[in-house]
Every structure is written in C-alpha cells, then in structure tokens.
mmCIF file of C-alpha atoms and ligand atoms in Angstrom:
data_model
loop_
_atom_site.group_PDB
_atom_site.id
_atom_site.type_symbol
_atom_site.label_atom_id
_atom_site.label_comp_id
_atom_site.label_asym_id
_atom_site.label_seq_id
_atom_site.Cartn_x
_atom_site.Cartn_y
_atom_site.Cartn_z
ATOM 1 C CA MET A 10 -62.606 -11.516 5.125
ATOM 2 C CA LYS A 11 -61.041 -11.587 8.330
ATOM 3 C CA ASN A 12 -58.916 -14.330 7.160
ATOM 4 C CA LYS A 13 -57.852 -12.345 4.058
ATOM 5 C CA LYS A 14 -56.943 -9.395 6.436
ATOM 6 C CA PHE A 15 -55.439 -11.272 8.547
ATOM 7 C CA SER A 16 -53.102 -13.385 5.692
ATOM 8 C CA LYS A 17 -52.230 -9.853 4.275
ATOM 9 C CA LYS A 18 -51.092 -8.497 7.972
ATOM 10 C CA ASN A 19 -48.978 -11.648 8.108
ATOM 11 C CA ASN A 20 -47.229 -11.325 4.688
ATOM 12 C CA HIS A 21 -46.480 -7.422 5.623
ATOM 13 C CA TYR A 22 -44.949 -9.160 8.697
ATOM 14 C CA ILE A 23 -42.839 -11.741 7.245
ATOM 15 C CA PHE A 24 -41.796 -9.095 5.006
ATOM 16 C CA TYR A 25 -40.911 -6.990 8.076
ATOM 17 C CA ARG A 26 -39.194 -9.946 9.623
ATOM 18 C CA LEU A 27 -37.133 -10.696 6.494
ATOM 19 C CA ASN A 28 -35.943 -7.241 6.067
ATOM 20 C CA ARG A 29 -34.827 -6.988 9.829
ATOM 21 C CA PHE A 30 -33.236 -10.397 9.351
ATOM 22 C CA TYR A 31 -30.888 -8.915 6.482
ATOM 23 C CA LEU A 32 -29.984 -5.999 8.192
ATOM 24 C CA VAL A 33 -29.069 -7.865 11.620
ATOM 25 C CA LEU A 34 -26.992 -10.351 9.303
ATOM 26 C CA PHE A 35 -25.680 -7.021 7.364
ATOM 27 C CA THR A 36 -24.533 -5.518 10.970
ATOM 28 C CA LEU A 37 -23.197 -8.567 12.030
ATOM 29 C CA LEU A 38 -20.827 -8.850 8.849
ATOM 30 C CA VAL A 39 -19.450 -4.694 9.461
ATOM 31 C CA VAL A 40 -18.805 -5.890 13.036
ATOM 32 C CA ALA A 41 -17.117 -8.900 11.998
ATOM 33 C CA CYS A 42 -14.955 -7.031 9.426
ATOM 34 C CA ASN A 43 -14.110 -4.729 11.831
ATOM 35 C CA THR A 44 -13.479 -6.772 14.988
ATOM 36 C CA PRO A 45 -9.783 -5.765 15.538
ATOM 37 C CA ARG A 46 -8.618 -9.717 16.638
ATOM 38 C CA GLN A 47 -9.002 -12.089 13.881
ATOM 39 C CA LYS A 48 -10.337 -15.425 15.404
ATOM 40 C CA GLU A 49 -9.713 -18.675 13.747
ATOM 41 C CA GLY A 50 -12.280 -19.482 10.726
ATOM 42 C CA SER A 51 -13.870 -15.444 10.655
ATOM 43 C CA ILE A 52 -13.283 -13.031 7.857
ATOM 44 C CA LYS A 53 -9.979 -12.148 7.150
ATOM 45 C CA LYS A 54 -9.430 -8.352 8.946
ATOM 46 C CA TYR A 55 -6.670 -5.460 8.680
ATOM 47 C CA LYS A 56 -3.164 -6.237 9.926
ATOM 48 C CA VAL A 57 -0.093 -4.108 9.862
ATOM 49 C CA PRO A 58 2.495 -5.812 7.285
ATOM 50 C CA CYS A 59 5.194 -6.777 9.453
ATOM 51 C CA TYR A 60 8.908 -7.840 7.996
ATOM 52 C CA ALA A 61 11.495 -9.035 10.373
ATOM 53 C CA TRP A 62 15.763 -9.300 10.015
ATOM 54 C CA SER A 63 16.986 -12.148 10.827
ATOM 55 C CA SER A 64 20.145 -14.862 10.208
ATOM 56 C CA GLY A 65 21.153 -17.676 10.292
ATOM 57 C CA PRO A 66 20.660 -20.825 10.360
ATOM 58 C CA GLY A 67 23.673 -21.610 12.440
ATOM 59 C CA SER A 68 23.741 -25.143 13.489
ATOM 60 C CA ALA A 69 19.852 -25.136 13.418
ATOM 61 C CA THR A 70 18.010 -28.236 11.905
ATOM 62 C CA ASP A 71 15.278 -28.334 9.654
ATOM 63 C CA GLU A 72 12.763 -29.082 12.511
ATOM 64 C CA GLU A 73 14.151 -25.893 14.373
ATOM 65 C CA LEU A 74 13.939 -23.476 11.552
ATOM 66 C CA LYS A 75 10.468 -24.708 10.791
ATOM 67 C CA ALA A 76 9.215 -24.453 14.736
ATOM 68 C CA ASN A 77 10.711 -20.895 14.704
ATOM 69 C CA PHE A 78 9.744 -20.032 11.468
ATOM 70 C CA MET A 79 6.028 -21.006 12.352
ATOM 71 C CA ASN A 80 6.251 -19.201 15.533
ATOM 72 C CA LEU A 81 6.897 -16.150 14.037
ATOM 73 C CA LYS A 82 4.426 -16.499 11.525
ATOM 74 C CA THR A 83 1.821 -16.810 14.249
ATOM 75 C CA LYS A 84 3.215 -13.938 15.959
ATOM 76 C CA GLY A 85 2.574 -11.779 12.696
ATOM 77 C CA ILE A 86 5.531 -11.716 10.988
ATOM 78 C CA ASP A 87 4.638 -11.775 6.722
ATOM 79 C CA VAL A 88 8.233 -11.568 5.448
ATOM 80 C CA LEU A 89 11.459 -12.485 6.549
ATOM 81 C CA LEU A 90 14.935 -10.586 5.676
ATOM 82 C CA TYR A 91 17.102 -13.385 6.046
ATOM 83 C CA ASN A 92 21.216 -12.975 6.032
ATOM 84 C CA GLY A 93 22.900 -16.138 5.556
ATOM 85 C CA GLY A 94 26.254 -15.132 4.263
ATOM 86 C CA GLN A 95 26.550 -15.932 0.861
ATOM 87 C CA ASN A 96 25.930 -19.335 0.706
ATOM 88 C CA TYR A 97 23.411 -19.902 -1.892
ATOM 89 C CA ASP A 98 22.577 -23.488 -0.361
ATOM 90 C CA THR A 99 21.919 -21.907 2.641
ATOM 91 C CA TYR A 100 19.453 -19.913 1.250
ATOM 92 C CA LYS A 101 17.777 -22.600 -0.779
ATOM 93 C CA ARG A 102 17.254 -24.762 2.252
ATOM 94 C CA VAL A 103 16.041 -21.966 4.743
ATOM 95 C CA GLY A 104 14.305 -20.266 1.854
ATOM 96 C CA LYS A 105 12.535 -23.433 1.416
ATOM 97 C CA ILE A 106 11.420 -23.734 4.888
ATOM 98 C CA ALA A 107 10.368 -20.158 5.402
ATOM 99 C CA LYS A 108 7.964 -20.155 2.147
ATOM 100 C CA ALA A 109 6.543 -23.752 3.743
ATOM 101 C CA GLU A 110 5.401 -21.886 6.465
ATOM 102 C CA GLY A 111 3.875 -19.057 4.313
ATOM 103 C CA LEU A 112 6.755 -16.233 4.825
ATOM 104 C CA GLY A 113 8.043 -14.164 2.269
ATOM 105 C CA PHE A 114 11.682 -14.765 1.903
ATOM 106 C CA HIS A 115 14.170 -11.757 0.794
ATOM 107 C CA ALA A 116 17.999 -12.571 0.730
ATOM 108 C CA TRP A 117 19.542 -9.918 2.954
ATOM 109 C CA ILE A 118 23.059 -9.671 1.692
ATOM 110 C CA PRO A 119 25.326 -6.411 2.532
ATOM 111 C CA THR A 120 26.807 -4.699 -0.768
ATOM 112 C CA MET A 121 29.706 -2.461 -0.138
ATOM 113 C CA LYS A 122 30.837 -3.656 3.065
ATOM 114 C CA GLN A 123 32.697 -7.379 2.340
ATOM 115 C CA ASN A 124 34.625 -9.610 4.240
ATOM 116 C CA LEU A 125 37.843 -9.509 3.226
ATOM 117 C CA GLN A 126 38.001 -12.802 0.399
ATOM 118 C CA GLU A 127 39.827 -14.681 -2.084
ATOM 119 C CA GLU A 128 37.589 -13.101 -5.015
ATOM 120 C CA LEU A 129 38.094 -9.679 -3.717
ATOM 121 C CA ASN A 130 41.310 -7.627 -4.694
ATOM 122 C CA PRO A 131 42.855 -5.810 -1.887
ATOM 123 C CA GLU A 132 42.979 -3.011 -4.374
ATOM 124 C CA TRP A 133 39.451 -3.073 -4.513
ATOM 125 C CA TYR A 134 38.803 -1.448 -1.412
ATOM 126 C CA ALA A 135 37.490 2.065 -0.474
ATOM 127 C CA VAL A 136 40.503 4.983 0.477
ATOM 128 C CA ASN A 137 39.939 7.655 2.902
ATOM 129 C CA ARG A 138 41.097 11.389 2.629
ATOM 130 C CA LYS A 139 44.654 10.300 4.560
ATOM 131 C CA GLY A 140 44.884 7.712 1.616
ATOM 132 C CA GLU A 141 44.379 4.540 3.919
ATOM 133 C CA SER A 142 42.531 1.640 2.457
ATOM 134 C CA ALA A 143 39.374 0.408 3.884
ATOM 135 C CA TYR A 144 41.415 -2.742 3.254
ATOM 136 C CA ASP A 145 44.018 -2.799 5.907
ATOM 137 C CA LYS A 146 43.103 0.335 8.014
ATOM 138 C CA PRO A 147 39.394 0.235 8.152
ATOM 139 C CA ALA A 148 37.295 3.015 10.217
ATOM 140 C CA TYR A 149 35.651 2.473 13.585
ATOM 141 C CA VAL A 150 35.709 -1.262 13.727
ATOM 142 C CA SER A 151 37.987 -3.962 12.549
ATOM 143 C CA ASN A 152 35.572 -5.339 9.744
ATOM 144 C CA TYR A 153 34.293 -2.241 8.302
ATOM 145 C CA HIS A 154 35.853 -3.315 5.066
ATOM 146 C CA PHE A 155 33.910 -1.141 1.989
ATOM 147 C CA LEU A 156 34.740 -1.372 -1.298
ATOM 148 C CA CYS A 157 35.139 1.609 -3.830
ATOM 149 C CA PRO A 158 31.615 1.984 -6.247
ATOM 150 C CA SER A 159 34.194 3.283 -8.918
ATOM 151 C CA LEU A 160 35.938 0.153 -9.821
ATOM 152 C CA PRO A 161 34.848 -2.402 -12.824
ATOM 153 C CA GLY A 162 35.767 -5.313 -10.768
ATOM 154 C CA VAL A 163 33.862 -4.303 -7.936
ATOM 155 C CA LYS A 164 30.419 -4.109 -10.108
ATOM 156 C CA ASP A 165 31.442 -7.521 -11.634
ATOM 157 C CA TYR A 166 31.851 -8.824 -8.221
ATOM 158 C CA LEU A 167 28.459 -7.769 -6.959
ATOM 159 C CA ILE A 168 26.923 -8.496 -10.565
ATOM 160 C CA ASP A 169 27.766 -12.121 -10.206
ATOM 161 C CA MET A 170 27.058 -12.942 -6.438
ATOM 162 C CA TYR A 171 23.763 -11.246 -6.213
ATOM 163 C CA SER A 172 22.818 -13.062 -9.780
ATOM 164 C CA LYS A 173 23.296 -16.471 -8.453
ATOM 165 C CA ILE A 174 21.235 -15.300 -5.398
ATOM 166 C CA ALA A 175 18.492 -14.260 -7.381
ATOM 167 C CA ASP A 176 18.183 -17.231 -9.767
ATOM 168 C CA LEU A 177 17.362 -19.076 -6.663
ATOM 169 C CA LYS A 178 13.289 -19.831 -6.823
ATOM 170 C CA GLU A 179 13.288 -20.134 -3.355
ATOM 171 C CA VAL A 180 14.350 -15.951 -3.060
ATOM 172 C CA ASP A 181 11.519 -13.603 -3.591
ATOM 173 C CA GLY A 182 13.970 -10.826 -3.988
ATOM 174 C CA ILE A 183 17.139 -9.313 -2.703
ATOM 175 C CA HIS A 184 17.859 -7.071 0.143
ATOM 176 C CA LEU A 185 20.888 -4.611 -0.200
ATOM 177 C CA ASP A 186 22.082 -3.345 3.248
ATOM 178 C CA TYR A 187 25.448 -1.134 3.608
ATOM 179 C CA ILE A 188 24.577 0.075 0.097
ATOM 180 C CA ARG A 189 26.569 3.059 1.331
ATOM 181 C CA PHE A 190 29.677 4.774 1.827
ATOM 182 C CA PRO A 191 31.145 4.337 5.534
ATOM 183 C CA ASP A 192 29.941 6.812 8.000
ATOM 184 C CA VAL A 193 31.438 10.264 7.123
ATOM 185 C CA ILE A 194 29.393 11.040 10.482
ATOM 186 C CA LEU A 195 28.483 8.773 13.017
ATOM 187 C CA ALA A 196 25.024 8.699 14.609
ATOM 188 C CA PRO A 197 25.219 10.828 17.896
ATOM 189 C CA GLY A 198 24.055 8.039 19.547
ATOM 190 C CA LEU A 199 27.577 6.304 19.240
ATOM 191 C CA TRP A 200 29.984 9.018 19.742
ATOM 192 C CA GLU A 201 30.408 8.196 23.294
ATOM 193 C CA LYS A 202 31.072 4.308 22.207
ATOM 194 C CA TYR A 203 33.706 5.535 20.109
ATOM 195 C CA GLY A 204 35.092 8.450 21.883
ATOM 196 C CA LEU A 205 34.614 10.724 19.208
ATOM 197 C CA VAL A 206 32.861 14.396 18.485
ATOM 198 C CA MET A 207 31.732 14.294 14.809
ATOM 199 C CA ASP A 208 31.053 18.095 14.106
ATOM 200 C CA LYS A 209 31.978 17.795 11.133
ATOM 201 C CA GLU A 210 33.690 15.567 8.310
ATOM 202 C CA TYR A 211 36.969 14.591 9.189
ATOM 203 C CA PRO A 212 39.585 13.041 6.599
ATOM 204 C CA SER A 213 39.669 9.333 8.585
ATOM 205 C CA TYR A 214 36.445 8.699 7.648
ATOM 206 C CA ASP A 215 35.814 10.673 4.421
ATOM 207 C CA TYR A 216 35.967 8.216 1.168
ATOM 208 C CA CYS A 217 36.760 7.660 -1.382
ATOM 209 C CA TYR A 218 40.027 8.895 -2.557
ATOM 210 C CA CYS A 219 41.277 6.475 -4.640
ATOM 211 C CA ASP A 220 43.007 7.205 -7.739
ATOM 212 C CA THR A 221 39.898 6.189 -10.057
ATOM 213 C CA CYS A 222 37.254 8.335 -8.001
ATOM 214 C CA THR A 223 39.569 11.194 -8.150
ATOM 215 C CA SER A 224 40.605 11.272 -11.296
ATOM 216 C CA ASN A 225 36.842 10.336 -12.639
ATOM 217 C CA PHE A 226 35.554 13.376 -10.867
ATOM 218 C CA LYS A 227 38.459 15.742 -12.181
ATOM 219 C CA ALA A 228 37.518 14.487 -15.976
ATOM 220 C CA GLN A 229 33.762 15.223 -15.248
ATOM 221 C CA SER A 230 33.674 18.764 -12.962
ATOM 222 C CA GLY A 231 37.391 19.987 -13.783
ATOM 223 C CA ILE A 232 37.783 20.252 -9.815
ATOM 224 C CA ASP A 233 41.048 18.240 -8.350
ATOM 225 C CA ILE A 234 39.617 17.285 -5.050
ATOM 226 C CA THR A 235 43.042 16.413 -3.966
ATOM 227 C CA ASP A 236 44.122 20.004 -4.049
ATOM 228 C CA VAL A 237 40.886 21.336 -2.219
ATOM 229 C CA LYS A 238 41.388 22.267 1.716
ATOM 230 C CA ASP A 239 37.977 21.376 2.640
ATOM 231 C CA PRO A 240 36.489 18.880 0.742
ATOM 232 C CA SER A 241 33.003 18.742 2.561
ATOM 233 C CA GLN A 242 32.498 22.262 0.938
ATOM 234 C CA VAL A 243 32.739 20.965 -2.540
ATOM 235 C CA GLN A 244 28.775 20.027 -3.432
ATOM 236 C CA GLU A 245 29.774 18.311 -6.667
ATOM 237 C CA TRP A 246 32.125 15.978 -5.187
ATOM 238 C CA LYS A 247 29.058 15.108 -2.455
ATOM 239 C CA GLN A 248 26.913 14.784 -5.845
ATOM 240 C CA PHE A 249 29.235 12.645 -7.277
ATOM 241 C CA ARG A 250 29.362 10.191 -4.639
ATOM 242 C CA TYR A 251 26.188 10.088 -4.472
ATOM 243 C CA ASN A 252 25.770 9.227 -7.791
ATOM 244 C CA LEU A 253 27.947 6.440 -7.465
ATOM 245 C CA ILE A 254 26.068 4.528 -5.151
ATOM 246 C CA THR A 255 22.844 5.156 -6.937
ATOM 247 C CA ASN A 256 24.741 3.448 -10.138
ATOM 248 C CA ILE A 257 25.476 0.271 -8.209
ATOM 249 C CA VAL A 258 21.894 0.275 -7.187
ATOM 250 C CA SER A 259 20.418 0.405 -10.959
ATOM 251 C CA ILE A 260 22.906 -1.708 -11.856
ATOM 252 C CA LEU A 261 21.835 -4.406 -8.981
ATOM 253 C CA THR A 262 18.032 -3.654 -9.707
ATOM 254 C CA ASP A 263 18.939 -4.585 -13.339
ATOM 255 C CA VAL A 264 19.891 -7.698 -11.847
ATOM 256 C CA ALA A 265 17.274 -8.447 -9.792
ATOM 257 C CA HIS A 266 14.394 -7.308 -12.402
ATOM 258 C CA ARG A 267 15.749 -9.291 -15.192
ATOM 259 C CA ARG A 268 14.956 -12.621 -13.205
ATOM 260 C CA GLY A 269 11.290 -11.339 -12.061
ATOM 261 C CA LYS A 270 12.389 -10.934 -8.486
ATOM 262 C CA GLN A 271 12.119 -7.816 -6.225
ATOM 263 C CA ILE A 272 14.912 -5.611 -4.952
ATOM 264 C CA ASN A 273 14.602 -3.499 -1.426
ATOM 265 C CA ALA A 274 17.144 -1.723 0.860
ATOM 266 C CA ALA A 275 17.888 -0.928 4.338
ATOM 267 C CA VAL A 276 18.711 2.660 4.435
ATOM 268 C CA PHE A 277 19.480 5.433 6.697
ATOM 269 C CA PRO A 278 16.546 7.963 7.971
ATOM 270 C CA GLY A 279 15.860 10.574 5.472
ATOM 271 C CA PRO A 280 17.361 10.719 2.998
ATOM 272 C CA ASN A 281 17.482 14.833 3.429
ATOM 273 C CA SER A 282 17.780 14.777 7.133
ATOM 274 C CA ILE A 283 20.458 12.309 7.871
ATOM 275 C CA ALA A 284 21.352 9.512 5.019
ATOM 276 C CA LYS A 285 22.752 12.013 2.348
ATOM 277 C CA LYS A 286 24.567 13.753 5.204
ATOM 278 C CA ILE A 287 26.330 10.980 7.177
ATOM 279 C CA VAL A 288 26.614 7.944 4.784
ATOM 280 C CA ARG A 289 25.662 9.221 0.992
ATOM 281 C CA GLN A 290 22.581 7.605 0.354
ATOM 282 C CA GLU A 291 20.383 9.866 -1.896
ATOM 283 C CA TRP A 292 17.750 7.201 -1.838
ATOM 284 C CA ASP A 293 14.922 9.008 -3.300
ATOM 285 C CA LYS A 294 16.649 8.634 -6.302
ATOM 286 C CA TRP A 295 16.955 4.615 -6.157
ATOM 287 C CA SER A 296 14.742 2.674 -8.323
ATOM 288 C CA ILE A 297 14.384 -0.178 -5.894
ATOM 289 C CA ASP A 298 10.969 -1.522 -5.080
ATOM 290 C CA ALA A 299 10.721 -0.819 -1.436
ATOM 291 C CA PHE A 300 12.548 1.360 1.321
ATOM 292 C CA PHE A 301 13.248 -0.043 4.760
ATOM 293 C CA PRO A 302 14.426 3.511 6.779
ATOM 294 C CA MET A 303 16.144 1.891 9.673
ATOM 295 C CA ASN A 304 14.417 4.535 12.182
ATOM 296 C CA TYR A 305 16.649 3.468 15.134
ATOM 297 C CA ASN A 306 15.500 6.228 17.474
ATOM 298 C CA ASP A 307 18.266 5.634 20.354
ATOM 299 C CA PHE A 308 21.099 5.912 17.639
ATOM 300 C CA TYR A 309 20.023 9.434 17.544
ATOM 301 C CA LEU A 310 19.160 10.177 21.002
ATOM 302 C CA GLU A 311 15.447 10.844 19.831
ATOM 303 C CA ASP A 312 12.201 9.480 21.294
ATOM 304 C CA ALA A 313 9.707 7.091 19.434
ATOM 305 C CA LYS A 314 7.855 9.794 18.318
ATOM 306 C CA TRP A 315 10.521 10.742 16.536
ATOM 307 C CA ILE A 316 9.915 7.645 14.317
ATOM 308 C CA GLY A 317 6.805 9.410 12.765
ATOM 309 C CA THR A 318 8.809 12.595 11.983
ATOM 310 C CA VAL A 319 11.398 10.356 9.427
ATOM 311 C CA THR A 320 8.881 8.114 8.329
ATOM 312 C CA LYS A 321 7.039 11.069 6.891
ATOM 313 C CA GLU A 322 10.095 12.385 5.537
ATOM 314 C CA ALA A 323 10.580 9.206 3.820
ATOM 315 C CA VAL A 324 7.019 9.069 2.199
ATOM 316 C CA THR A 325 7.234 12.509 1.169
ATOM 317 C CA ALA A 326 10.900 12.476 -0.738
ATOM 318 C CA ILE A 327 9.802 9.271 -2.360
ATOM 319 C CA LYS A 328 6.011 11.047 -3.444
ATOM 320 C CA ASN A 329 4.558 7.678 -2.085
ATOM 321 C CA ASN A 330 5.696 5.888 -5.202
ATOM 322 C CA LYS A 331 7.108 2.981 -3.157
ATOM 323 C CA PRO A 332 6.468 1.440 0.035
ATOM 324 C CA VAL A 333 8.414 2.471 3.066
ATOM 325 C CA ILE A 334 8.648 -0.133 5.610
ATOM 326 C CA SER A 335 9.592 1.620 8.998
ATOM 327 C CA GLY A 336 12.448 -0.161 10.706
ATOM 328 C CA LEU A 337 12.276 -0.490 14.394
ATOM 329 C CA PHE A 338 15.223 -1.461 16.859
ATOM 330 C CA ILE A 339 13.930 -3.659 19.541
ATOM 331 C CA CYS A 340 15.714 -3.602 23.062
ATOM 332 C CA PRO A 341 16.848 -7.124 23.884
ATOM 333 C CA ASP A 342 17.005 -6.349 27.671
ATOM 334 C CA PRO A 343 14.540 -3.577 28.812
ATOM 335 C CA ALA A 344 15.511 -3.738 32.563
ATOM 336 C CA LYS A 345 18.911 -3.105 31.923
ATOM 337 C CA LYS A 346 18.792 -0.403 29.092
ATOM 338 C CA ALA A 347 19.072 2.492 31.838
ATOM 339 C CA THR A 348 22.293 1.281 32.712
ATOM 340 C CA GLU A 349 23.660 -0.260 29.683
ATOM 341 C CA THR A 350 26.644 1.953 27.795
ATOM 342 C CA ASP A 351 26.613 0.243 24.605
ATOM 343 C CA PRO A 352 23.881 1.754 22.282
ATOM 344 C CA GLU A 353 23.799 -1.504 20.176
ATOM 345 C CA TYR A 354 21.961 -2.573 23.316
ATOM 346 C CA HIS A 355 19.638 0.258 23.222
ATOM 347 C CA GLY A 356 16.195 0.217 21.416
ATOM 348 C CA LEU A 357 12.604 0.520 21.717
ATOM 349 C CA LEU A 358 11.208 -0.460 25.376
ATOM 350 C CA PRO A 359 8.021 -2.697 25.457
ATOM 351 C CA GLU A 360 5.968 0.259 26.468
ATOM 352 C CA GLU A 361 7.099 2.265 23.268
ATOM 353 C CA LEU A 362 6.693 -0.007 20.938
ATOM 354 C CA GLU A 363 3.185 0.963 20.096
ATOM 355 C CA GLU A 364 3.773 4.747 19.815
ATOM 356 C CA ALA A 365 6.481 2.989 16.977
ATOM 357 C CA ILE A 366 4.336 1.235 15.377
ATOM 358 C CA ARG A 367 1.138 3.894 15.241
ATOM 359 C CA GLU A 368 3.760 6.903 14.156
ATOM 360 C CA SER A 369 4.868 4.551 11.381
ATOM 361 C CA MET A 370 1.737 4.059 10.207
ATOM 362 C CA GLN A 371 0.076 7.200 10.463
ATOM 363 C CA ASN A 372 2.549 8.760 8.969
ATOM 364 C CA GLY A 373 2.418 6.812 5.660
ATOM 365 C CA ALA A 374 4.602 3.605 6.133
ATOM 366 C CA ALA A 375 3.431 0.489 4.460
ATOM 367 C CA GLY A 376 4.413 -1.589 6.849
ATOM 368 C CA ILE A 377 6.878 -1.987 9.666
ATOM 369 C CA CYS A 378 10.330 -4.440 10.049
ATOM 370 C CA LEU A 379 11.678 -5.981 13.414
ATOM 371 C CA PHE A 380 15.312 -5.747 14.319
ATOM 372 C CA THR A 381 15.003 -8.456 15.619
ATOM 373 C CA PRO A 382 12.559 -10.626 16.288
ATOM 374 C CA ASP A 383 15.441 -12.533 18.610
ATOM 375 C CA ARG A 384 15.579 -9.032 20.532
ATOM 376 C CA MET A 385 11.510 -9.269 21.257
ATOM 377 C CA THR A 386 10.681 -10.124 24.749
ATOM 378 C CA GLU A 387 7.621 -11.339 25.991
ATOM 379 C CA GLU A 388 6.470 -7.972 27.047
ATOM 380 C CA HIS A 389 7.313 -6.730 23.158
ATOM 381 C CA TRP A 390 5.140 -9.510 21.679
ATOM 382 C CA LYS A 391 1.960 -8.465 24.070
ATOM 383 C CA VAL A 392 2.211 -5.204 22.544
ATOM 384 C CA PHE A 393 3.162 -6.042 19.139
ATOM 385 C CA GLU A 394 0.149 -8.206 19.186
ATOM 386 C CA ASN A 395 -2.397 -5.951 19.760
ATOM 387 C CA ALA A 396 -0.474 -2.803 17.808
ATOM 388 C CA ILE A 397 -0.729 -5.142 14.455
ATOM 389 C CA TYR A 398 -4.111 -5.523 14.456
ATOM 390 C CA LYS A 399 -5.336 -1.969 14.171
ATOM 391 C CA LYS A 400 -6.254 0.141 11.036
ATOM 392 C CA TYR A 401 -3.983 3.794 11.776
HETATM 393 ZN ZN1 ZN B 27 37.098 4.711 -5.210
#
C-alpha cells in the first residue's frame, strides 16, 4: 500500500519533471531565436538585408576578389551591386567568384549617362534649352554625357547592351543607375562646389530640347515648347519627360524579365519631394523589382533622421508593393569631415550609422545599401555589426 502510494506519487513527480523539462527547453529555444548575435551552429536569427555598391575589379586577381567577397559576406553583406563597366567577361568572372562566396550579384550599369564611344552616334546625346549637346558641351562636369531618351537608336543600344549582360548566368539582375535626365536642379549640398545657386530651372541644365523631343511633344500636346518663355511652368512638358524615362525603364524591365532576371534601380530620394523635381524620375510609376533611393543626407544638408522621412515617403509612394532598400552614403575619413569642402567626401559618420539604419528600417525599408563598403572605417563596421542584427 505504502509502496503503491509512493509509486503513484513518484509517477506524478516524473510527469511534473518532464513538463518542467519541456518548459525549460521551449524557453531556451525562444531565447535562442531572439538572441541578437548569431553564433556558429546556432538557430538562424534575424538580420537586416544588406546590399553594397561596389566596383572593379581593376588589377585584382581571382584570389584577391575571393578574399574581399568573403570578408564582405562575413561582415553581413548579402548582395553586391557591381559595376564592372560594360564588359561581359568581367561580369562572368567576378559574378562567379561572388556567387561562390554566397553573395547575390547584380550588374550595376549606368543607363542614360554614357561615355563617348564608337557605338553611340554623336547625335544621340541630349540637348539643353540653349541648344547645346551633352556630347560636346556636358553640364557640370566633363563626363556628363547623357543620351536622349526619345531616340530609337538609343533604345536599341540600351536593349542590346543590357540583354547581353542579363543573359549571363552569373548575373542575378540588372541594377540601373543614372536612369534620369541631368540634374535640372543640383542637390543643395553641391551648390557651393559648383559655384551655383539653383533656385529655379536654368536653360544650361534643362534637357532635352532636341528636334525629336520637341516635335513629339508638340504632336502630343499641341504646345511648341521652344516658343514658351518659361518651360518650367508647363506641367505637360514635365510629365512628357517623366514618361520618357519611365518608358526606357519599361523597355529594360522587359529585357530582364524575359530572361528570368531581376531589375532594380538607384533612384533619387522621394519621388515627389526630390526625384521628380531635380532629375525627372517619376519612379513610383516604374514596374521594377526593387528601389534603391540614394538617401544621401549630406547632399541635401540633412541629418541622419531625415533618412527616415524620405524612406517613409518612398514606401508610401509605391504603396509598399516592392522592396525599398535605403542607400546610405558613408564618410570615408570621419576625422576630416568637418574641414572637408568636397561633399563627395562627406557622408555618415560611425556615430550616425546606427541611426541611419534604424530610421530606414523603422520607416519601412526592406534593407540597406552601402555606398560603399570601401569607404567604411573599422569604427563604421563595429557600429554596423551591432545595428544589423536587430529587428526594428
Ligand atoms: Zn531629345
């Protein structure tokens, strides 16, 4: 009797112990899933998707590329947007190495801005309101050679060039850049560098007034834009040019998608607050797979908090239908930022990077993109490592 009683009690005890065991095991699993830092062999935990704009390869050997990519992967980069010019062999070679290291690989190739080359007819370049061609009289800098988006020859050239890259099995997708007109208004952080005050649209920076653009616009709207005193006040003329860029994007989206490849683009922040106004990108109308707004706060004389504001605008504008990856401009030499006059060397300091990532993610970004990993200092990487293993 005594024994029986004991045995029953003991059974209860074992049952109790087992329950405790599963409760503890469950608790441990929950804790493991929420642990911020992933330890080797542990359960996979959340990480901010990280992209990087990178270019090369210069004279780097395969071994050097492999070591560089392995390092970036270890530091948390998932996908490279890689500029290797327009050389197919470069993308084949570098893409193969990047993919072997577990990185996604997109070919980052400028669209409307093209170096002078044999395949490009001098007459295909955009013309400003003064009648000057971006072929021999480019705006701002000597290599600002933009093409006209109306011309069939330009479209054929772009289709051919991107098709050959999208055909490569080493390439996951096409990353468009300079998919726009030249800056009709320069970002305010650049005014001093170029000695300009861009309070309105000036003829030297306003494109494209080639015969094809102006006559197509007249046929469509009835307006002879060359007769208008202030074309910046004609909404139809603005919309006509937004549509020209959107049309090029549609054509290239088709090129990528028909080959089963992704297509995405570096865009100006906005689209409404900045991109449409200064580079005529109405990118909320584009049917690409992801958007990479260049939320480069220093170019707009803004702080890291502003990155959250423009990220929210972007996500809202595209109704959160596609990923918005927040582009972050990194300061390569933090100690010199205060005295550096060239804004190209400004950018996020290590102490601003966490806020930039948090603001991006809390306002709906699907990831962040570094411009560029080479500009990251040891201090930046330390902050980065802590910031990317958090769920915002
Ligand atoms: Zn034109």
